[in-house]
XYZ file of C-alpha atoms in Angstrom:
167
model
C -80.659 -74.624 23.193
C -82.449 -72.835 25.973
C -80.374 -71.491 28.852
C -80.259 -73.352 32.166
C -83.050 -71.145 33.507
C -85.372 -70.809 30.489
C -87.554 -68.163 32.101
C -85.220 -65.255 32.692
C -86.376 -62.001 34.220
C -84.749 -58.642 34.575
C -86.244 -55.209 35.125
C -85.345 -53.829 31.686
C -86.661 -56.703 29.561
C -89.272 -58.521 31.662
C -89.760 -62.274 31.270
C -88.143 -63.756 28.168
C -87.739 -67.246 26.780
C -85.869 -66.527 23.563
C -82.453 -64.902 23.183
C -83.628 -61.308 23.501
C -86.814 -59.566 24.499
C -87.372 -58.002 21.063
C -87.097 -61.356 19.275
C -89.259 -62.923 21.968
C -92.103 -60.473 21.477
C -91.986 -60.628 17.671
C -92.027 -64.432 17.670
C -94.812 -64.528 20.244
C -96.893 -62.063 18.210
C -96.660 -64.311 15.157
C -97.364 -67.381 17.312
C -100.510 -65.628 18.582
C -101.608 -64.997 14.994
C -101.032 -68.635 14.040
C -102.981 -69.799 17.097
C -105.883 -67.533 16.140
C -105.864 -69.035 12.651
C -105.759 -72.564 14.083
C -108.708 -71.765 16.334
C -110.773 -70.833 13.303
C -109.780 -73.673 10.985
C -109.823 -76.534 13.512
C -112.900 -78.757 13.359
C -113.238 -79.938 16.993
C -114.777 -77.515 19.457
C -112.369 -78.456 22.258
C -109.398 -77.764 19.966
C -110.919 -74.440 18.929
C -111.269 -73.424 22.577
C -107.737 -74.591 23.376
C -106.181 -72.669 20.455
C -108.173 -69.550 21.332
C -107.120 -69.814 24.988
C -103.467 -70.187 23.966
C -103.772 -67.185 21.627
C -105.194 -65.068 24.452
C -102.437 -66.164 26.826
C -99.814 -65.384 24.174
C -101.357 -61.933 23.644
C -101.174 -61.277 27.387
C -97.533 -62.414 27.388
C -96.700 -59.984 24.599
C -98.554 -57.078 26.167
C -97.701 -57.390 29.843
C -94.792 -59.736 30.573
C -92.113 -58.585 28.134
C -91.090 -54.934 27.801
C -90.839 -54.577 24.025
C -93.279 -52.436 22.117
C -92.328 -53.894 18.713
C -94.158 -57.143 19.432
C -97.018 -55.251 21.042
C -97.620 -53.163 17.938
C -97.175 -56.174 15.623
C -99.697 -58.184 17.630
C -102.294 -55.404 17.448
C -101.873 -55.131 13.679
C -101.996 -58.915 13.290
C -105.274 -59.046 15.225
C -106.731 -56.370 12.940
C -105.434 -58.277 9.892
C -106.928 -61.503 11.248
C -110.330 -59.879 11.737
C -110.318 -58.444 8.215
C -109.092 -61.744 6.765
C -111.662 -63.820 8.644
C -114.712 -61.582 8.510
C -113.990 -59.394 5.494
C -114.272 -55.667 5.240
C -117.528 -55.622 7.186
C -115.312 -56.082 10.238
C -114.216 -52.461 9.661
C -117.579 -51.399 11.059
C -116.984 -53.502 14.174
C -113.447 -52.161 14.474
C -114.770 -48.599 14.249
C -117.388 -49.321 16.916
C -114.720 -50.958 19.083
C -112.363 -48.005 18.513
C -115.125 -45.530 19.420
C -115.802 -47.517 22.585
C -112.119 -47.432 23.474
C -112.074 -43.686 22.846
C -115.082 -43.110 25.100
C -113.660 -45.308 27.865
C -110.033 -44.238 27.407
C -109.620 -42.812 30.921
C -110.954 -45.979 32.547
C -108.912 -48.261 30.263
C -105.644 -46.304 30.486
C -104.246 -48.427 33.349
C -104.582 -51.525 31.115
C -102.389 -50.106 28.336
C -98.739 -51.223 28.654
C -96.376 -48.427 29.714
C -94.058 -48.886 26.718
C -96.889 -47.944 24.351
C -97.780 -44.904 26.454
C -94.151 -43.717 26.405
C -93.951 -43.497 22.585
C -95.398 -39.994 22.328
C -93.210 -38.648 25.125
C -90.057 -40.157 23.611
C -90.759 -38.687 20.163
C -91.670 -35.256 21.549
C -88.576 -35.150 23.765
C -86.472 -36.265 20.801
C -87.840 -33.462 18.600
C -87.195 -30.892 21.300
C -83.542 -31.784 21.796
C -82.485 -32.649 18.183
C -79.176 -33.986 19.460
C -78.032 -37.593 19.848
C -80.994 -39.910 19.663
C -81.288 -41.582 23.030
C -84.537 -43.525 22.797
C -85.665 -46.290 20.509
C -88.812 -44.375 19.549
C -86.668 -41.332 18.705
C -84.365 -43.461 16.561
C -87.293 -45.030 14.752
C -88.796 -41.577 14.210
C -85.516 -40.448 12.593
C -85.440 -43.537 10.353
C -89.049 -43.047 9.239
C -88.681 -39.308 8.607
C -85.427 -39.827 6.663
C -87.092 -42.571 4.609
C -89.980 -40.272 3.716
C -87.530 -37.525 2.709
C -85.562 -39.964 0.528
C -88.736 -41.117 -1.198
C -89.840 -37.503 -1.755
C -86.480 -36.501 -3.221
C -86.104 -39.435 -5.602
C -89.324 -41.424 -5.766
C -88.999 -42.578 -9.375
C -85.445 -43.779 -9.821
C -84.409 -44.205 -6.206
C -80.835 -44.233 -4.984
C -78.027 -46.461 -6.175
C -74.915 -47.938 -4.671
C -72.607 -45.296 -3.231
C -75.296 -42.614 -2.915
C -74.682 -42.120 0.766
C -71.428 -40.588 1.877
C -70.232 -40.506 5.477
């Protein structure tokens, strides 16, 4: 079910194994989370190390080989969820310390951040400035989120029924 050349590459999507780069990154983010869980719940030390190594390699695949920020953001949130799940809410203190360290070293660490994540702010700001046809995925997502918030504000109790939206 894989194509003849399972490791496709093109400049827009990067390296992908699955049908599309967005599906690839989402599936790899969840695979990374499952590998992290396996590394914790496996009894043998060699298996723990192997699962942790595979999780790290999967994280690097999501962040640097495929150009889709959806999987990148999902993987970051899944790592935070994993830390809270595994170590409880005392991991918030470690996350705050880690976040403060990232903030202090942000200029030195900026080259390590994938470009797609850095482009989010620019795409949303340029979308707000033009207010015409949405041309970027971040601009489209911004429109969806802002419209959703407006819909919830306008009818948060009863919601909207079938046929509420007219073309």
